[in-house]
Each structure stands twice: as structure tokens, then as C-alpha cells.
Short mmCIF file of C-alpha atoms in Angstrom, two decimals:
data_model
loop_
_atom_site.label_atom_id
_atom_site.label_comp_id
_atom_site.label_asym_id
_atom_site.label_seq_id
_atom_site.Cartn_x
_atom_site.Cartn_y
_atom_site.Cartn_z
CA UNK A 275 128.13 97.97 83.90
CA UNK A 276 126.91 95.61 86.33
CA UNK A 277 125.35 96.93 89.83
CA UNK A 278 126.89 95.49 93.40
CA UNK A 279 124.37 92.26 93.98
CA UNK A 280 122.78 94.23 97.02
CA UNK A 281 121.20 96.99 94.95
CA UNK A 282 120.36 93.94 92.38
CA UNK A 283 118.62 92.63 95.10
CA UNK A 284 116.64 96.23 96.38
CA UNK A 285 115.82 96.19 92.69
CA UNK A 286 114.17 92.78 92.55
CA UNK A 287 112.47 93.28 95.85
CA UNK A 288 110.77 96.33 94.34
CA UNK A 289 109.53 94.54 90.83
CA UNK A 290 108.06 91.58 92.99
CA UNK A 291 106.70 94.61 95.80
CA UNK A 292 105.49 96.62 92.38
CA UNK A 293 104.42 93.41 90.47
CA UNK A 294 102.16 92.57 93.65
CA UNK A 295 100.47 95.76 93.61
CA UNK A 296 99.97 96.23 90.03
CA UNK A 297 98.61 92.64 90.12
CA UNK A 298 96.45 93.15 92.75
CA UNK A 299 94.92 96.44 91.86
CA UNK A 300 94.06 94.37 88.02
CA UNK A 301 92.68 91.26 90.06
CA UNK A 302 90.52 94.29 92.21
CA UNK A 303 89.16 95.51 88.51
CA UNK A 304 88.22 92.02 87.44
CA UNK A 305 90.93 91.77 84.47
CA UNK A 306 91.66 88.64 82.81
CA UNK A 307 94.77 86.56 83.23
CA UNK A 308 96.74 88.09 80.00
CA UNK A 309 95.12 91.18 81.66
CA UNK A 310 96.78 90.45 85.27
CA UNK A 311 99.90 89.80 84.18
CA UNK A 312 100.60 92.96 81.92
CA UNK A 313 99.66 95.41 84.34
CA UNK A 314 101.88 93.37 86.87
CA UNK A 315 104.98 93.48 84.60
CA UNK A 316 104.26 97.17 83.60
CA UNK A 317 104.44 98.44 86.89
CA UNK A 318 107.01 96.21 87.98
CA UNK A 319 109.34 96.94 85.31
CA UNK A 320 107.98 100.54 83.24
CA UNK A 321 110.09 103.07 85.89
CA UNK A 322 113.15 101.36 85.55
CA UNK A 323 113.00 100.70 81.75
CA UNK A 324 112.41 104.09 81.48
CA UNK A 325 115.33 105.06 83.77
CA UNK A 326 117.83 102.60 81.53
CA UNK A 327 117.02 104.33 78.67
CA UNK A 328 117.63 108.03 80.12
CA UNK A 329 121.21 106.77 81.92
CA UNK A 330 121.96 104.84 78.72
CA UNK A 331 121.50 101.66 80.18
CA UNK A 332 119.96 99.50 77.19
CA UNK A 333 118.83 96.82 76.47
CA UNK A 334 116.68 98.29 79.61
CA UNK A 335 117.06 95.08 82.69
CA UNK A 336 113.59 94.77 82.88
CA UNK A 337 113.64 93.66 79.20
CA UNK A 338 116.64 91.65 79.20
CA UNK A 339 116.45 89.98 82.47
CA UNK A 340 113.92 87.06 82.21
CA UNK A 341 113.81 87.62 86.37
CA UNK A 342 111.70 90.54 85.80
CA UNK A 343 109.58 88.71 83.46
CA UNK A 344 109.48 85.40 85.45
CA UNK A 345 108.77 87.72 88.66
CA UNK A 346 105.45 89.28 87.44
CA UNK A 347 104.19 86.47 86.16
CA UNK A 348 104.86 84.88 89.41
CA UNK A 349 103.24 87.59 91.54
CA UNK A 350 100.29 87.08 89.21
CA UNK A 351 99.61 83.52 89.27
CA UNK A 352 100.19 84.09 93.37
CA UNK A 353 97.56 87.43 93.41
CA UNK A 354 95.16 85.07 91.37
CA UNK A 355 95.81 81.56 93.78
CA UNK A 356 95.57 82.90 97.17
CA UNK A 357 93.97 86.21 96.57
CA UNK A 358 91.90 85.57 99.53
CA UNK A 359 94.91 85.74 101.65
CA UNK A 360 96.21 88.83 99.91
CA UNK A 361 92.90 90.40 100.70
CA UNK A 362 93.49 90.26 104.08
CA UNK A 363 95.96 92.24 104.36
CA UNK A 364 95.01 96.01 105.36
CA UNK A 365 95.29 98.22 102.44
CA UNK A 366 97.66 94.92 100.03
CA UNK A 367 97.94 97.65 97.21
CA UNK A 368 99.08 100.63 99.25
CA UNK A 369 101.42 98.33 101.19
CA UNK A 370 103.45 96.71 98.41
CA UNK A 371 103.57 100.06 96.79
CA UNK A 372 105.12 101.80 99.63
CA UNK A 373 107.68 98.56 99.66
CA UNK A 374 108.26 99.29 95.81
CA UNK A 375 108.79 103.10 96.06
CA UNK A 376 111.84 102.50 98.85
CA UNK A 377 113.28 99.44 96.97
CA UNK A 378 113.04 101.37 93.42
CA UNK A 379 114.45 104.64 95.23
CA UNK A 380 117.47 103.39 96.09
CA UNK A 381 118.40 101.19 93.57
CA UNK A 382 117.35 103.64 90.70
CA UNK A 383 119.56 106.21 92.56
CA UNK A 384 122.82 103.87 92.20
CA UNK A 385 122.30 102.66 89.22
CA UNK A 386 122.38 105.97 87.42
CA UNK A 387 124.94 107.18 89.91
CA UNK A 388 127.27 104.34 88.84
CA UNK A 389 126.53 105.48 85.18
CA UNK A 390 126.47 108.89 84.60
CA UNK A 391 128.57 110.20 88.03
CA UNK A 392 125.59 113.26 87.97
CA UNK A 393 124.06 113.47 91.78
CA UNK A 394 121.19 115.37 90.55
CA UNK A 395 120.47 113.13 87.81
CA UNK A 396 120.81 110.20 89.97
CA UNK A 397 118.45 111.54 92.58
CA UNK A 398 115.91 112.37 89.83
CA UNK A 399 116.69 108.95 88.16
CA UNK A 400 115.80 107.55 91.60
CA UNK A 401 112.40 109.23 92.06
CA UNK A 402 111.40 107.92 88.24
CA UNK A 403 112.15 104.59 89.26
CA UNK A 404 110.22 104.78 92.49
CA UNK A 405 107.09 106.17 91.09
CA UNK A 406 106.76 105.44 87.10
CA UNK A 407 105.27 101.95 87.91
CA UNK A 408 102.44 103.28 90.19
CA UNK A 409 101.38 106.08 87.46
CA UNK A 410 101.71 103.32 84.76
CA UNK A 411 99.33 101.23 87.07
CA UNK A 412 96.76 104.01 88.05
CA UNK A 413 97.21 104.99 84.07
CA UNK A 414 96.25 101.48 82.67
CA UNK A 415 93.63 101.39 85.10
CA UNK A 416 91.89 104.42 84.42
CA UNK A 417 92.59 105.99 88.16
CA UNK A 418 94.31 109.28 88.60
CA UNK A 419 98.03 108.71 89.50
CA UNK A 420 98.91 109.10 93.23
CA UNK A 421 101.57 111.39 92.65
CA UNK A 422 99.35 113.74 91.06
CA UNK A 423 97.24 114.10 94.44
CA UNK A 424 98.15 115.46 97.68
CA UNK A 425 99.66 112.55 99.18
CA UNK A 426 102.81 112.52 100.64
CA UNK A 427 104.69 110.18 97.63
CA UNK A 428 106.74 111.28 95.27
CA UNK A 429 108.51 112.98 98.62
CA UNK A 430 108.94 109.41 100.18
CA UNK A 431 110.74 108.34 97.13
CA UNK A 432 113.41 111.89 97.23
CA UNK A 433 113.96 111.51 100.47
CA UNK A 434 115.05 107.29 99.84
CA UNK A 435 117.14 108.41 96.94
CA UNK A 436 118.62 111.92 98.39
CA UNK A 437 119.97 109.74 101.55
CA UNK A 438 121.01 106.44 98.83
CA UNK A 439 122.92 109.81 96.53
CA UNK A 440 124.50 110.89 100.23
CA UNK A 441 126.42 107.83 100.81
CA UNK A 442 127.42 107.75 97.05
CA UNK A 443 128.87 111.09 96.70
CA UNK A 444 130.67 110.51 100.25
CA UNK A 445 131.95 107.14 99.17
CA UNK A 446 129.84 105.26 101.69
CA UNK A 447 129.37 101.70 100.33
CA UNK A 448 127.47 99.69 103.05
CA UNK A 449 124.87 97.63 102.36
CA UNK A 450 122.92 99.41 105.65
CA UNK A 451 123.25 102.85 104.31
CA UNK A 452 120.94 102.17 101.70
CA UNK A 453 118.98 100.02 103.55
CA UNK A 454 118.69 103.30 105.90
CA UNK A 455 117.52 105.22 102.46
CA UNK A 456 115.15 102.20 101.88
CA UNK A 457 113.44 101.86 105.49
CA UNK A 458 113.39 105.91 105.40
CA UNK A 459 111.50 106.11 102.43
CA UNK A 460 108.73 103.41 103.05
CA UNK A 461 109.10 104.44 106.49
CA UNK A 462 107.86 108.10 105.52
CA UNK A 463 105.34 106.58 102.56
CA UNK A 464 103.53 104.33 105.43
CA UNK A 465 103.19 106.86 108.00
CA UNK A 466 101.72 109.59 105.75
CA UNK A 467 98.90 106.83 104.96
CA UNK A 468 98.53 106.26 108.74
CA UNK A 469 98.48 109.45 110.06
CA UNK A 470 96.82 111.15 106.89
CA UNK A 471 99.67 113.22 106.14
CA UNK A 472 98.87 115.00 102.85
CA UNK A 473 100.84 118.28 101.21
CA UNK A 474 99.48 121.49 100.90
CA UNK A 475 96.24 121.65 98.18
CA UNK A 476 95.72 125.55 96.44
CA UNK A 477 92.45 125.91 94.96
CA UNK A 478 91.17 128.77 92.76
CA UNK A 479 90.32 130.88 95.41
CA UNK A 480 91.82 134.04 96.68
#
């Protein structure tokens, strides 16, 4: 079951957005090339392999596709080239993760919309794809996963894929809604980094 070529596209832009960051973050750690290139391709391509195989989808895209492949190894050679450049951007791993989450969000939303019919498991579907490559990155590189802290992500991601699941279950079918979904969710993910906006932390203490 093949996807409309919009939400093909929102899912390439988020492997080349996650393969960016994943390939950044290894270049920051001083991993080799072979080293690069793996984290690159599992973040770029570990949520929505794992979302395939829970909607049924297999052989998972990311494994069949040689755009997925040919994509990481492109943001890698690109991270390692002009890496100066990349540097220069404010915050390069935060950024193309935030561009990942809303691209992934949307598309993994559809895709297991257009496969199982189930809004919740879509939504849920969506969310996996939108953060399973940053806690594969933060895993491989021994940092504690963002969506395990306070910050305002995994939330970015629902709210991309509860607005992409809207226009779904109404019928809605234009390209802009989910590009509405998309901006909302990176939109959200951004300004919580700007403006420090973090969710509620309990401690131990009464």
C-alpha cells in the first residue's frame, strides 16, 4: 500500500532532518566514518522501521528503500565535509531534530492510518515515528533520551500527529493540512527550546 507522494515526501524530509542530527551529534562525539554513518541511518530510519513492523508494513521502507540508505550516508559525508558550516548554526542538533519530529509526526500518522483505519493507533504510530530516532541517537550515544526529561517533546510530536489523524478521520486530504500538523509540531518543539518551556518535574518530596 503505497502512501500519496506528499507524505513520501514529509517522510524523506524527516530521515535527511533525523539523519543530520544523528550525524551531527556522532561527528560532536568524535566517531569514525562507519561510526557516523550508522548512527545517521539509525536515527533516520529506527522509528519508522519500527512503526512498519507494528502496522504490518514489512519489508519496513527504511530497509527496502535504498533512499533511506543513500540519504544517511549523504547527510554523513555532508556533516563530515562542511561541518564547519553546520557548526554554525545555533543549536544544528536540536534544530534538525525538531524538523524530524514534525516531518515523522505526520507521515507516521498516515501511514498507519492508511493501514490499519485505527485513529488511536495511528496517532500513537505517529508519536513512535517522531521520537524513536532521537532515543535511538541519545541511546547509541550514551546520553539520556530527551523524551525521558522534562522537555516539551514527545507533546510536539501528539500534537503534529493528533491534527495529521483530524484531517484523516474527517476526510481532509490537502497537502496544507498536514503541512499545518507539520509547522504545528516543530512550531511547538522550537518554541519550548526558546522560551524554556519544560513540563511539570515531581521529585520525592512531600
Amino acid at each position: 500500500m503505497d502512501m500519496p507522494w506528499v507524505y513520501t515526501f514529509f517522510d524523506l524530509l524527516g530521515t535527511l532532518a533525523f539523519a543530520l542530527s544523528g550525524a551531527i551529534a556522532a561527528r560532536q562525539r568524535g566517531l569514525d566514518l562507519f561510526g557516523i554513518v550508522t548512527v545517521a541511518f539509525c536515527v533516520a530510519c529506527g522509528g519508522g522501521i519500527v512503526r512498519d513492523v507494528c502496522v504490518g508494513a514489512v519489508p519496513a521502507a527504511g530497509l527496502l528503500d535504498v533512499r533511506y540508505l543513500a540519504i544517511a550516508i549523504g547527510a554523513s559525508l555532508l556533516t563530515i565535509l562542511a561541518y564547519a558550516a553546520v557548526q554554525r548554526i545555533s543549536q544544528p542538533v536540536q534544530l534538525f531534530d525538531a524538523l524530524g519530529l514534525g516531518f515523522f509526526a505526520v507521515a507516521g500518522a498516515h501511514k498507519a492510518w492508511l493501514y490499519t483505519g485505527n485513529p488511536q493507533l495511528a496517532v500513537m504510530m505517529g508519536v513512535l515515528s517522531a521520537v524513536g530516532g532521537g532515543v535511538i541517537r541519545d541511546i547509541l550515544l550514551n546520553r539520556t533520551p530527551q523524551i525521558l526529561e522534562k522537555e516539551v517533546y514527545a507533546l510536539a510530536a501528539l500534537l503534529a500527529a493528533l491534527i495529521q489523524m483530524g484531517g484523516d478521520w474527517a476526510g481532509v486530504r490537502a497537502p496544507s493540512w498536514s503541512a499545518l500538523g507539520m509547522l504545528a509540531g516543530v512550531g511547538l518543539r522550537l518554541m519550548a527550546l526558546r522560551f524554556k518551556w519544560n513540563l511539570p518535574r515531581f521529585t520525592g518530596d512531600s
